[in-house]
Amino acid sequence: MLPADVLARIQDVQVDPDVALNDNGNFLFINLATGEPKFKIPPSVRWRVNREKMRKALLHGIEDRVHWDRRVVGVDLETLPEKVNLKFDDGSSATGRMVVGVEGSRSAIRQMLRPDAYSNVLLPIRFTGVAVDLSPEDIKPLRSMDPLLFQGCHPETGAFFWFSMLETPHVNGTVGTDHERYRAQICMSWPVHTSADEVAHTDEGRLANMKRRAEGFVPVLRNAVQKIPEGTPVLEIKLADWECLDWDNNNGRVTLAGDAAHAMTMCKLCISVWTTKGC
């Protein structure tokens, strides 16, 4: 759907352009207790990009057509024939031939199309994650598993682990000095059985929980979690799905796409794994 020049800009914001030159496309799902691959998706082309830089790449040349800080509060299909008028919370409006709600898993357009059943359903899984700076020495054993990303599940506890690169010091084939840092994302999720499995209210409590749940991991992964510095902000993400229900698109004038139409967590695979008793 994107023109070649936009794709080129996106390709330029990969987190590790050197890896991209010879990437074998592995996507590993490992047994966290042993570190051995349980599933390995066949090699294919993949791009791991920096999210903020990708947004800027997509906005290039159309900045004046994107309007921030507006929230849809109404859709008028009656006033203008064959037109749709969107009303915003600041009193402004916009008119066009068609409205496509692509505003994420808590879509306001979805709420208007399915007022009886628009809410997401919270899953019995809790998820926290951190962004952390790592030295070349600390990142090496993780990148030896895969230079960009991998995930896995613990067969006994059902704990899930996700690792991915956010930034690297690689520039034109050189790694840089030992003083430079790699920035990575480490996330964990787990099934809720009792109130003790709920996410703590403080960063300190959330980090302690991640470290406790990593105790049964293979040493390289357990150490990666244990070395997360105290005081690191720990973000909770609420995992919820929306069943893909039918809606009236008013003869093609109002519809949904993306997460607004079929919100599904990134851990859906993990949930099916847990349901079948671990890895």
PDB file of C-alpha atoms in Angstrom:
ATOM      1  CA  MET A   1       0.000   0.000   0.000  1.00  0.00           C
ATOM      2  CA  LEU A   2       3.024   2.295   0.354  1.00  0.00           C
ATOM      3  CA  PRO A   3       4.989   3.903  -2.490  1.00  0.00           C
ATOM      4  CA  ALA A   4       8.625   2.947  -3.035  1.00  0.00           C
ATOM      5  CA  ASP A   5      10.066   6.137  -1.548  1.00  0.00           C
ATOM      6  CA  VAL A   6       8.161   5.594   1.712  1.00  0.00           C
ATOM      7  CA  LEU A   7       9.310   1.970   1.915  1.00  0.00           C
ATOM      8  CA  ALA A   8      12.885   3.131   1.395  1.00  0.00           C
ATOM      9  CA  ARG A   9      12.590   5.567   4.302  1.00  0.00           C
ATOM     10  CA  ILE A  10      11.212   2.793   6.519  1.00  0.00           C
ATOM     11  CA  GLN A  11      14.014   0.445   5.506  1.00  0.00           C
ATOM     12  CA  ASP A  12      16.499   3.125   6.550  1.00  0.00           C
ATOM     13  CA  VAL A  13      15.258   3.151  10.170  1.00  0.00           C
ATOM     14  CA  GLN A  14      15.935  -0.495  10.993  1.00  0.00           C
ATOM     15  CA  VAL A  15      17.385  -0.934  14.469  1.00  0.00           C
ATOM     16  CA  ASP A  16      20.451  -2.708  13.092  1.00  0.00           C
ATOM     17  CA  PRO A  17      21.125  -1.997   9.397  1.00  0.00           C
ATOM     18  CA  ASP A  18      24.196  -4.254   9.439  1.00  0.00           C
ATOM     19  CA  VAL A  19      22.156  -7.284  10.505  1.00  0.00           C
ATOM     20  CA  ALA A  20      19.561  -6.402   7.879  1.00  0.00           C
ATOM     21  CA  LEU A  21      22.148  -6.853   5.136  1.00  0.00           C
ATOM     22  CA  ASN A  22      22.506 -10.585   5.883  1.00  0.00           C
ATOM     23  CA  ASP A  23      19.514 -11.393   8.037  1.00  0.00           C
ATOM     24  CA  ASN A  24      18.361 -15.015   7.870  1.00  0.00           C
ATOM     25  CA  GLY A  25      14.878 -14.187   9.137  1.00  0.00           C
ATOM     26  CA  ASN A  26      14.766 -16.565  12.095  1.00  0.00           C
ATOM     27  CA  PHE A  27      11.804 -16.235  14.437  1.00  0.00           C
ATOM     28  CA  LEU A  28      12.437 -18.403  17.464  1.00  0.00           C
ATOM     29  CA  PHE A  29      10.065 -19.606  20.159  1.00  0.00           C
ATOM     30  CA  ILE A  30      12.196 -21.224  22.830  1.00  0.00           C
ATOM     31  CA  ASN A  31      11.813 -23.361  25.943  1.00  0.00           C
ATOM     32  CA  LEU A  32      12.815 -20.888  28.669  1.00  0.00           C
ATOM     33  CA  ALA A  33      13.954 -23.675  30.993  1.00  0.00           C
ATOM     34  CA  THR A  34      16.541 -25.018  28.537  1.00  0.00           C
ATOM     35  CA  GLY A  35      17.095 -22.244  26.007  1.00  0.00           C
ATOM     36  CA  GLU A  36      16.437 -24.708  23.190  1.00  0.00           C
ATOM     37  CA  PRO A  37      14.191 -23.710  20.265  1.00  0.00           C
ATOM     38  CA  LYS A  38      10.721 -25.236  20.450  1.00  0.00           C
ATOM     39  CA  PHE A  39       9.477 -23.656  17.232  1.00  0.00           C
ATOM     40  CA  LYS A  40      11.411 -21.988  14.438  1.00  0.00           C
ATOM     41  CA  ILE A  41       9.570 -20.171  11.687  1.00  0.00           C
ATOM     42  CA  PRO A  42      11.302 -20.721   8.330  1.00  0.00           C
ATOM     43  CA  PRO A  43      13.621 -17.898   7.222  1.00  0.00           C
ATOM     44  CA  SER A  44      12.082 -14.951   5.414  1.00  0.00           C
ATOM     45  CA  VAL A  45      12.715 -11.258   4.923  1.00  0.00           C
ATOM     46  CA  ARG A  46      12.024  -9.201   8.053  1.00  0.00           C
ATOM     47  CA  TRP A  47      12.524  -5.596   9.074  1.00  0.00           C
ATOM     48  CA  ARG A  48      12.925  -4.636  12.727  1.00  0.00           C
ATOM     49  CA  VAL A  49      12.402  -0.877  12.834  1.00  0.00           C
ATOM     50  CA  ASN A  50      12.545   1.917  15.386  1.00  0.00           C
ATOM     51  CA  ARG A  51       8.932   2.838  16.124  1.00  0.00           C
ATOM     52  CA  GLU A  52       9.397   6.612  16.477  1.00  0.00           C
ATOM     53  CA  LYS A  53      11.637   6.854  13.425  1.00  0.00           C
ATOM     54  CA  MET A  54       9.127   4.813  11.433  1.00  0.00           C
ATOM     55  CA  ARG A  55       6.369   7.273  12.386  1.00  0.00           C
ATOM     56  CA  LYS A  56       8.518  10.131  11.099  1.00  0.00           C
ATOM     57  CA  ALA A  57       9.192   8.220   7.887  1.00  0.00           C
ATOM     58  CA  LEU A  58       5.466   7.692   7.330  1.00  0.00           C
ATOM     59  CA  LEU A  59       4.717  11.371   8.049  1.00  0.00           C
ATOM     60  CA  HIS A  60       7.271  12.687   5.581  1.00  0.00           C
ATOM     61  CA  GLY A  61       5.569  14.963   3.059  1.00  0.00           C
ATOM     62  CA  ILE A  62       2.102  14.713   4.608  1.00  0.00           C
ATOM     63  CA  GLU A  63       2.702  16.455   7.939  1.00  0.00           C
ATOM     64  CA  ASP A  64       0.170  19.198   7.154  1.00  0.00           C
ATOM     65  CA  ARG A  65      -2.561  16.599   6.529  1.00  0.00           C
ATOM     66  CA  VAL A  66      -2.268  14.916   9.920  1.00  0.00           C
ATOM     67  CA  HIS A  67      -4.198  16.630  12.718  1.00  0.00           C
ATOM     68  CA  TRP A  68      -3.177  15.781  16.273  1.00  0.00           C
ATOM     69  CA  ASP A  69      -5.056  16.062  19.571  1.00  0.00           C
ATOM     70  CA  ARG A  70      -8.511  15.488  18.157  1.00  0.00           C
ATOM     71  CA  ARG A  71     -10.980  12.967  19.519  1.00  0.00           C
ATOM     72  CA  VAL A  72     -14.031  11.799  17.579  1.00  0.00           C
ATOM     73  CA  VAL A  73     -17.264  12.286  19.513  1.00  0.00           C
ATOM     74  CA  GLY A  74     -19.837  11.869  16.745  1.00  0.00           C
ATOM     75  CA  VAL A  75     -20.485  10.655  13.202  1.00  0.00           C
ATOM     76  CA  ASP A  76     -23.200  12.391  11.136  1.00  0.00           C
ATOM     77  CA  LEU A  77     -24.530  10.365   8.195  1.00  0.00           C
ATOM     78  CA  GLU A  78     -27.774  12.293   7.712  1.00  0.00           C
ATOM     79  CA  THR A  79     -27.031  15.975   7.067  1.00  0.00           C
ATOM     80  CA  LEU A  80     -25.138  15.674   3.770  1.00  0.00           C
ATOM     81  CA  PRO A  81     -26.186  13.095   1.148  1.00  0.00           C
ATOM     82  CA  GLU A  82     -23.476  10.515   0.406  1.00  0.00           C
ATOM     83  CA  LYS A  83     -21.139  12.289   2.809  1.00  0.00           C
ATOM     84  CA  VAL A  84     -19.901  11.600   6.332  1.00  0.00           C
ATOM     85  CA  ASN A  85     -19.255  14.323   8.878  1.00  0.00           C
ATOM     86  CA  LEU A  86     -16.972  13.636  11.827  1.00  0.00           C
ATOM     87  CA  LYS A  87     -17.406  15.752  14.931  1.00  0.00           C
ATOM     88  CA  PHE A  88     -14.492  16.278  17.326  1.00  0.00           C
ATOM     89  CA  ASP A  89     -14.346  17.115  21.015  1.00  0.00           C
ATOM     90  CA  ASP A  90     -12.886  20.577  20.335  1.00  0.00           C
ATOM     91  CA  GLY A  91     -16.002  21.564  18.376  1.00  0.00           C
ATOM     92  CA  SER A  92     -14.421  21.158  14.941  1.00  0.00           C
ATOM     93  CA  SER A  93     -15.540  18.724  12.247  1.00  0.00           C
ATOM     94  CA  ALA A  94     -14.387  17.119   9.002  1.00  0.00           C
ATOM     95  CA  THR A  95     -16.400  15.940   6.000  1.00  0.00           C
ATOM     96  CA  GLY A  96     -15.571  13.210   3.514  1.00  0.00           C
ATOM     97  CA  ARG A  97     -17.017  10.339   1.507  1.00  0.00           C
ATOM     98  CA  MET A  98     -15.887   7.602   3.869  1.00  0.00           C
ATOM     99  CA  VAL A  99     -14.661   7.140   7.449  1.00  0.00           C
ATOM    100  CA  VAL A 100     -12.302   4.294   8.333  1.00  0.00           C
ATOM    101  CA  GLY A 101     -11.731   3.832  12.028  1.00  0.00           C
ATOM    102  CA  VAL A 102      -8.103   2.774  12.426  1.00  0.00           C
ATOM    103  CA  GLU A 103      -7.560   4.354  15.825  1.00  0.00           C
ATOM    104  CA  GLY A 104      -6.543   1.254  17.715  1.00  0.00           C
ATOM    105  CA  SER A 105      -8.038  -1.284  20.064  1.00  0.00           C
ATOM    106  CA  ARG A 106     -10.203   1.288  21.922  1.00  0.00           C
ATOM    107  CA  SER A 107     -11.687   2.743  18.747  1.00  0.00           C
ATOM    108  CA  ALA A 108     -14.314   5.466  19.116  1.00  0.00           C
ATOM    109  CA  ILE A 109     -15.664   4.582  15.664  1.00  0.00           C
ATOM    110  CA  ARG A 110     -16.137   0.983  16.783  1.00  0.00           C
ATOM    111  CA  GLN A 111     -18.098   2.218  19.791  1.00  0.00           C
ATOM    112  CA  MET A 112     -20.425   4.082  17.451  1.00  0.00           C
ATOM    113  CA  LEU A 113     -20.837   1.117  15.096  1.00  0.00           C
ATOM    114  CA  ARG A 114     -21.327  -1.457  17.881  1.00  0.00           C
ATOM    115  CA  PRO A 115     -22.574   0.459  20.945  1.00  0.00           C
ATOM    116  CA  ASP A 116     -23.904  -2.827  22.323  1.00  0.00           C
ATOM    117  CA  ALA A 117     -20.585  -4.709  22.200  1.00  0.00           C
ATOM    118  CA  TYR A 118     -17.584  -2.449  21.610  1.00  0.00           C
ATOM    119  CA  SER A 119     -15.582  -3.166  24.764  1.00  0.00           C
ATOM    120  CA  ASN A 120     -12.393  -5.195  24.828  1.00  0.00           C
ATOM    121  CA  VAL A 121     -12.306  -8.270  27.055  1.00  0.00           C
ATOM    122  CA  LEU A 122      -9.432  -8.339  29.545  1.00  0.00           C
ATOM    123  CA  LEU A 123      -7.498 -11.607  29.357  1.00  0.00           C
ATOM    124  CA  PRO A 124      -6.368 -13.625  32.401  1.00  0.00           C
ATOM    125  CA  ILE A 125      -2.754 -12.739  31.586  1.00  0.00           C
ATOM    126  CA  ARG A 126      -0.589  -9.954  33.011  1.00  0.00           C
ATOM    127  CA  PHE A 127       2.251  -8.287  31.119  1.00  0.00           C
ATOM    128  CA  THR A 128       5.113  -5.970  32.113  1.00  0.00           C
ATOM    129  CA  GLY A 129       8.201  -4.819  30.267  1.00  0.00           C
ATOM    130  CA  VAL A 130      11.255  -2.592  30.379  1.00  0.00           C
ATOM    131  CA  ALA A 131      13.613  -0.815  28.017  1.00  0.00           C
ATOM    132  CA  VAL A 132      17.178  -1.241  29.218  1.00  0.00           C
ATOM    133  CA  ASP A 133      20.664  -0.207  28.089  1.00  0.00           C
ATOM    134  CA  LEU A 134      23.152  -3.072  27.819  1.00  0.00           C
ATOM    135  CA  SER A 135      26.890  -3.197  27.244  1.00  0.00           C
ATOM    136  CA  PRO A 136      28.357  -5.160  24.310  1.00  0.00           C
ATOM    137  CA  GLU A 137      29.371  -7.842  26.825  1.00  0.00           C
ATOM    138  CA  ASP A 138      25.876  -8.164  28.305  1.00  0.00           C
ATOM    139  CA  ILE A 139      24.086  -8.121  24.969  1.00  0.00           C
ATOM    140  CA  LYS A 140      26.337 -10.704  23.277  1.00  0.00           C
ATOM    141  CA  PRO A 141      24.751 -13.912  24.697  1.00  0.00           C
ATOM    142  CA  LEU A 142      21.261 -12.616  23.925  1.00  0.00           C
ATOM    143  CA  ARG A 143      22.142 -11.592  20.383  1.00  0.00           C
ATOM    144  CA  SER A 144      23.802 -14.960  19.856  1.00  0.00           C
ATOM    145  CA  MET A 145      20.308 -16.492  20.125  1.00  0.00           C
ATOM    146  CA  ASP A 146      19.013 -14.017  17.573  1.00  0.00           C
ATOM    147  CA  PRO A 147      20.407 -10.554  16.736  1.00  0.00           C
ATOM    148  CA  LEU A 148      16.987  -8.899  16.586  1.00  0.00           C
ATOM    149  CA  LEU A 149      14.311 -10.712  18.609  1.00  0.00           C
ATOM    150  CA  PHE A 150      13.071 -13.966  20.094  1.00  0.00           C
ATOM    151  CA  GLN A 151      10.391 -15.197  22.477  1.00  0.00           C
ATOM    152  CA  GLY A 152       9.658 -18.210  24.621  1.00  0.00           C
ATOM    153  CA  CYS A 153       7.589 -19.889  27.316  1.00  0.00           C
ATOM    154  CA  HIS A 154       8.475 -21.751  30.506  1.00  0.00           C
ATOM    155  CA  PRO A 155       6.894 -25.231  30.413  1.00  0.00           C
ATOM    156  CA  GLU A 156       6.209 -25.414  34.150  1.00  0.00           C
ATOM    157  CA  THR A 157       5.114 -21.906  35.120  1.00  0.00           C
ATOM    158  CA  GLY A 158       3.647 -20.610  31.833  1.00  0.00           C
ATOM    159  CA  ALA A 159       5.795 -17.475  32.093  1.00  0.00           C
ATOM    160  CA  PHE A 160       6.451 -15.828  28.724  1.00  0.00           C
ATOM    161  CA  PHE A 161       9.598 -13.889  27.768  1.00  0.00           C
ATOM    162  CA  TRP A 162      10.173 -11.484  24.890  1.00  0.00           C
ATOM    163  CA  PHE A 163      13.489  -9.942  23.854  1.00  0.00           C
ATOM    164  CA  SER A 164      14.001  -7.454  21.025  1.00  0.00           C
ATOM    165  CA  MET A 165      16.473  -4.789  19.992  1.00  0.00           C
ATOM    166  CA  LEU A 166      15.429  -1.144  20.082  1.00  0.00           C
ATOM    167  CA  GLU A 167      18.692   0.610  19.181  1.00  0.00           C
ATOM    168  CA  THR A 168      22.247  -0.454  18.330  1.00  0.00           C
ATOM    169  CA  PRO A 169      25.533   1.435  17.983  1.00  0.00           C
ATOM    170  CA  HIS A 170      26.200  -0.297  14.645  1.00  0.00           C
ATOM    171  CA  VAL A 171      27.105   2.227  11.993  1.00  0.00           C
ATOM    172  CA  ASN A 172      28.390   1.269   8.554  1.00  0.00           C
ATOM    173  CA  GLY A 173      29.619  -2.131   9.623  1.00  0.00           C
ATOM    174  CA  THR A 174      31.370  -1.022  12.831  1.00  0.00           C
ATOM    175  CA  VAL A 175      30.256  -1.790  16.338  1.00  0.00           C
ATOM    176  CA  GLY A 176      31.738   1.240  18.069  1.00  0.00           C
ATOM    177  CA  THR A 177      33.432   1.317  21.458  1.00  0.00           C
ATOM    178  CA  ASP A 178      32.778  -0.668  24.621  1.00  0.00           C
ATOM    179  CA  HIS A 179      31.360   2.500  26.161  1.00  0.00           C
ATOM    180  CA  GLU A 180      28.459   2.532  23.725  1.00  0.00           C
ATOM    181  CA  ARG A 181      25.221   0.862  24.676  1.00  0.00           C
ATOM    182  CA  TYR A 182      22.676  -1.372  23.029  1.00  0.00           C
ATOM    183  CA  ARG A 183      19.086  -0.585  23.957  1.00  0.00           C
ATOM    184  CA  ALA A 184      16.805  -3.592  24.249  1.00  0.00           C
ATOM    185  CA  GLN A 185      13.273  -4.458  25.255  1.00  0.00           C
ATOM    186  CA  ILE A 186      12.688  -7.208  27.819  1.00  0.00           C
ATOM    187  CA  CYS A 187       9.081  -8.177  28.472  1.00  0.00           C
ATOM    188  CA  MET A 188       7.407 -10.898  30.498  1.00  0.00           C
ATOM    189  CA  SER A 189       3.854 -12.113  30.928  1.00  0.00           C
ATOM    190  CA  TRP A 190       2.209 -14.811  33.027  1.00  0.00           C
ATOM    191  CA  PRO A 191      -1.219 -16.362  33.687  1.00  0.00           C
ATOM    192  CA  VAL A 192      -3.291 -15.108  36.608  1.00  0.00           C
ATOM    193  CA  HIS A 193      -4.292 -17.793  39.111  1.00  0.00           C
ATOM    194  CA  THR A 194      -4.630 -15.802  42.350  1.00  0.00           C
ATOM    195  CA  SER A 195      -4.473 -12.191  43.541  1.00  0.00           C
ATOM    196  CA  ALA A 196      -0.728 -12.695  44.072  1.00  0.00           C
ATOM    197  CA  ASP A 197      -0.348 -12.773  40.273  1.00  0.00           C
ATOM    198  CA  GLU A 198      -1.693  -9.242  39.843  1.00  0.00           C
ATOM    199  CA  VAL A 199       0.733  -6.491  38.798  1.00  0.00           C
ATOM    200  CA  ALA A 200       2.237  -4.415  41.613  1.00  0.00           C
ATOM    201  CA  HIS A 201       1.521  -0.684  41.823  1.00  0.00           C
ATOM    202  CA  THR A 202       5.180   0.390  41.931  1.00  0.00           C
ATOM    203  CA  ASP A 203       8.115   0.010  39.561  1.00  0.00           C
ATOM    204  CA  GLU A 204      10.050  -1.610  42.382  1.00  0.00           C
ATOM    205  CA  GLY A 205       7.358  -4.230  42.938  1.00  0.00           C
ATOM    206  CA  ARG A 206       6.943  -4.898  39.227  1.00  0.00           C
ATOM    207  CA  LEU A 207      10.663  -5.405  38.707  1.00  0.00           C
ATOM    208  CA  ALA A 208      10.895  -7.704  41.730  1.00  0.00           C
ATOM    209  CA  ASN A 209       8.089  -9.791  40.241  1.00  0.00           C
ATOM    210  CA  MET A 210       9.879 -10.105  36.887  1.00  0.00           C
ATOM    211  CA  LYS A 211      13.081 -11.185  38.612  1.00  0.00           C
ATOM    212  CA  ARG A 212      11.230 -13.715  40.760  1.00  0.00           C
ATOM    213  CA  ARG A 213       9.458 -15.260  37.769  1.00  0.00           C
ATOM    214  CA  ALA A 214      12.749 -15.521  35.865  1.00  0.00           C
ATOM    215  CA  GLU A 215      14.331 -17.772  38.497  1.00  0.00           C
ATOM    216  CA  GLY A 216      13.549 -20.939  36.548  1.00  0.00           C
ATOM    217  CA  PHE A 217      14.856 -19.602  33.236  1.00  0.00           C
ATOM    218  CA  VAL A 218      18.015 -20.860  31.555  1.00  0.00           C
ATOM    219  CA  PRO A 219      20.978 -18.903  33.054  1.00  0.00           C
ATOM    220  CA  VAL A 220      21.534 -16.544  30.126  1.00  0.00           C
ATOM    221  CA  LEU A 221      17.916 -15.340  30.274  1.00  0.00           C
ATOM    222  CA  ARG A 222      17.676 -15.379  34.063  1.00  0.00           C
ATOM    223  CA  ASN A 223      20.799 -13.222  34.254  1.00  0.00           C
ATOM    224  CA  ALA A 224      19.418 -10.783  31.687  1.00  0.00           C
ATOM    225  CA  VAL A 225      16.372 -10.182  33.893  1.00  0.00           C
ATOM    226  CA  GLN A 226      18.321 -10.142  37.176  1.00  0.00           C
ATOM    227  CA  LYS A 227      20.674  -7.462  35.801  1.00  0.00           C
ATOM    228  CA  ILE A 228      17.882  -5.001  35.056  1.00  0.00           C
ATOM    229  CA  PRO A 229      18.915  -2.036  37.252  1.00  0.00           C
ATOM    230  CA  GLU A 230      16.837  -1.134  40.279  1.00  0.00           C
ATOM    231  CA  GLY A 231      14.839   2.018  39.607  1.00  0.00           C
ATOM    232  CA  THR A 232      14.141   1.070  35.977  1.00  0.00           C
ATOM    233  CA  PRO A 233      10.604   2.107  34.947  1.00  0.00           C
ATOM    234  CA  VAL A 234       8.454  -0.994  34.409  1.00  0.00           C
ATOM    235  CA  LEU A 235       5.445  -0.570  32.132  1.00  0.00           C
ATOM    236  CA  GLU A 236       2.298  -2.647  32.414  1.00  0.00           C
ATOM    237  CA  ILE A 237       0.316  -3.343  29.244  1.00  0.00           C
ATOM    238  CA  LYS A 238      -3.268  -4.496  29.652  1.00  0.00           C
ATOM    239  CA  LEU A 239      -3.872  -7.532  27.457  1.00  0.00           C
ATOM    240  CA  ALA A 240      -7.362  -7.541  25.992  1.00  0.00           C
ATOM    241  CA  ASP A 241      -9.088  -8.794  22.837  1.00  0.00           C
ATOM    242  CA  TRP A 242     -12.183  -7.746  20.927  1.00  0.00           C
ATOM    243  CA  GLU A 243     -14.063 -10.530  19.208  1.00  0.00           C
ATOM    244  CA  CYS A 244     -14.372  -9.666  15.534  1.00  0.00           C
ATOM    245  CA  LEU A 245     -18.091  -8.951  15.375  1.00  0.00           C
ATOM    246  CA  ASP A 246     -20.172  -7.787  12.446  1.00  0.00           C
ATOM    247  CA  TRP A 247     -21.069  -4.119  12.050  1.00  0.00           C
ATOM    248  CA  ASP A 248     -23.246  -2.043   9.740  1.00  0.00           C
ATOM    249  CA  ASN A 249     -20.900  -0.087   7.478  1.00  0.00           C
ATOM    250  CA  ASN A 250     -23.744   2.098   6.199  1.00  0.00           C
ATOM    251  CA  ASN A 251     -23.271   1.136   2.550  1.00  0.00           C
ATOM    252  CA  GLY A 252     -19.510   1.483   2.799  1.00  0.00           C
ATOM    253  CA  ARG A 253     -19.508   4.926   4.371  1.00  0.00           C
ATOM    254  CA  VAL A 254     -18.193   3.959   7.833  1.00  0.00           C
ATOM    255  CA  THR A 255     -16.039   0.954   8.631  1.00  0.00           C
ATOM    256  CA  LEU A 256     -13.105  -0.345  10.695  1.00  0.00           C
ATOM    257  CA  ALA A 257      -9.622  -1.655  10.005  1.00  0.00           C
ATOM    258  CA  GLY A 258      -6.564  -2.734  11.954  1.00  0.00           C
ATOM    259  CA  ASP A 259      -6.791  -3.143  15.713  1.00  0.00           C
ATOM    260  CA  ALA A 260     -10.090  -1.261  15.728  1.00  0.00           C
ATOM    261  CA  ALA A 261     -11.603  -4.151  13.753  1.00  0.00           C
ATOM    262  CA  HIS A 262      -9.828  -7.144  15.273  1.00  0.00           C
ATOM    263  CA  ALA A 263      -7.930  -6.220  18.420  1.00  0.00           C
ATOM    264  CA  MET A 264      -5.740  -9.173  19.391  1.00  0.00           C
ATOM    265  CA  THR A 265      -2.831  -9.269  21.803  1.00  0.00           C
ATOM    266  CA  MET A 266       0.693 -10.003  20.686  1.00  0.00           C
ATOM    267  CA  CYS A 267       0.656 -12.887  23.157  1.00  0.00           C
ATOM    268  CA  LYS A 268      -2.178 -14.837  21.537  1.00  0.00           C
ATOM    269  CA  LEU A 269       0.252 -17.588  20.584  1.00  0.00           C
ATOM    270  CA  CYS A 270       1.503 -17.769  24.169  1.00  0.00           C
ATOM    271  CA  ILE A 271      -2.014 -18.108  25.512  1.00  0.00           C
ATOM    272  CA  SER A 272      -2.651 -21.092  23.249  1.00  0.00           C
ATOM    273  CA  VAL A 273       0.625 -22.580  24.429  1.00  0.00           C
ATOM    274  CA  TRP A 274      -0.368 -22.116  28.083  1.00  0.00           C
ATOM    275  CA  THR A 275      -3.745 -23.688  27.378  1.00  0.00           C
ATOM    276  CA  THR A 276      -2.011 -26.819  26.140  1.00  0.00           C
ATOM    277  CA  LYS A 277       0.128 -27.130  29.290  1.00  0.00           C
ATOM    278  CA  GLY A 278       3.264 -25.225  28.470  1.00  0.00           C
ATOM    279  CA  CYS A 279       5.951 -25.476  25.833  1.00  0.00           C
TER     280      CYS A 279
END
